[in-house]
Amino acid sequence: IRCQQLVDYFRVNLGEKSNVFVYDGKSNEFVLRPPQDHLPLAFNETEFKEDIGTLNETNGNTRIKIGGKDFLIVYYKSVMTGWTTVGLIPREKLMENFNKTKNTTIVAASLFFAASMLLSLLIASFLTKNLVRLTKAIRSVDRDNLDIALQFNSNDEVGQLYNQFNAMVVRIKQLVTDIRTSEREKKKAEIYALQSQINPHFLNNTLNTIKILAVLHGSDSIKT
């Protein structure tokens, strides 16, 4: 058996700080065992064999403690040889990979969320642009500014609403012009009416004044 090739193969698949064992259940011995300096501190071979002996399924995984630290056992039992291939992986190594994956996922999700928000804002801005312009136009009319110079090249609901609004503004301007014209004509009529009332009184007073002067000067012909 080329043990080194097995060790290299499993180490690539399991990762650093992980070890692989090949256990023969019949002889209760390891066919393949890592060097002692590669094993975790406080590793007890007898206890580890007992843990392997309790594995009943053909393949699977379980957790054990070695020296107070958690390890994951991944195993597979060969029906042909009766050997059990066991991978011993430190939990901290698994969590390290998990944390890297989690951080990568969080960063990717954050970037995706930011991109989604930016895209949503751009879409909302595009969809509400005409509505904002219409709102400004309505506020301008509310401040008695009827000279609206907006053009909408849109056939959507906002464009139709603006066409109705624009027609209303034109109608209001026409009504304002009509009212001003009507007020001017009304004032002129009142002035003419006053003049009509004033002119006869003015003429009568003038004649009375002439008559009084004639009496005072003894001009009976003028008085008559």
PDB file of C-alpha atoms in Angstrom, residues 134 141 146 148 150-151 159-175:
ATOM      1  CA  LEU A 134     -46.564  68.402 -12.187  1.00  0.00           C
ATOM      2  CA  VAL A 141     -50.381  78.105  -9.816  1.00  0.00           C
ATOM      3  CA  LEU A 146     -50.417  81.188 -14.348  1.00  0.00           C
ATOM      4  CA  ILE A 148     -46.728  77.620 -16.866  1.00  0.00           C
ATOM      5  CA  LEU A 150     -43.931  72.834 -19.077  1.00  0.00           C
ATOM      6  CA  GLN A 151     -44.119  70.282 -21.838  1.00  0.00           C
ATOM      7  CA  GLY A 159     -49.107  63.140 -19.052  1.00  0.00           C
ATOM      8  CA  GLN A 160     -52.890  62.951 -19.418  1.00  0.00           C
ATOM      9  CA  LEU A 161     -53.331  64.583 -16.026  1.00  0.00           C
ATOM     10  CA  TYR A 162     -50.999  67.401 -17.033  1.00  0.00           C
ATOM     11  CA  ASN A 163     -52.935  68.001 -20.273  1.00  0.00           C
ATOM     12  CA  GLN A 164     -56.102  68.403 -18.224  1.00  0.00           C
ATOM     13  CA  PHE A 165     -54.263  70.627 -15.754  1.00  0.00           C
ATOM     14  CA  ASN A 166     -52.854  72.746 -18.573  1.00  0.00           C
ATOM     15  CA  ALA A 167     -56.320  73.165 -20.101  1.00  0.00           C
ATOM     16  CA  MET A 168     -57.628  74.224 -16.684  1.00  0.00           C
ATOM     17  CA  VAL A 169     -54.851  76.833 -16.331  1.00  0.00           C
ATOM     18  CA  VAL A 170     -55.640  78.239 -19.798  1.00  0.00           C
ATOM     19  CA  ARG A 171     -59.306  78.451 -18.839  1.00  0.00           C
ATOM     20  CA  ILE A 172     -58.447  80.197 -15.564  1.00  0.00           C
ATOM     21  CA  LYS A 173     -56.268  82.742 -17.396  1.00  0.00           C
ATOM     22  CA  GLN A 174     -59.123  83.432 -19.814  1.00  0.00           C
ATOM     23  CA  LEU A 175     -61.572  83.861 -16.928  1.00  0.00           C
TER      24      LEU A 175
END
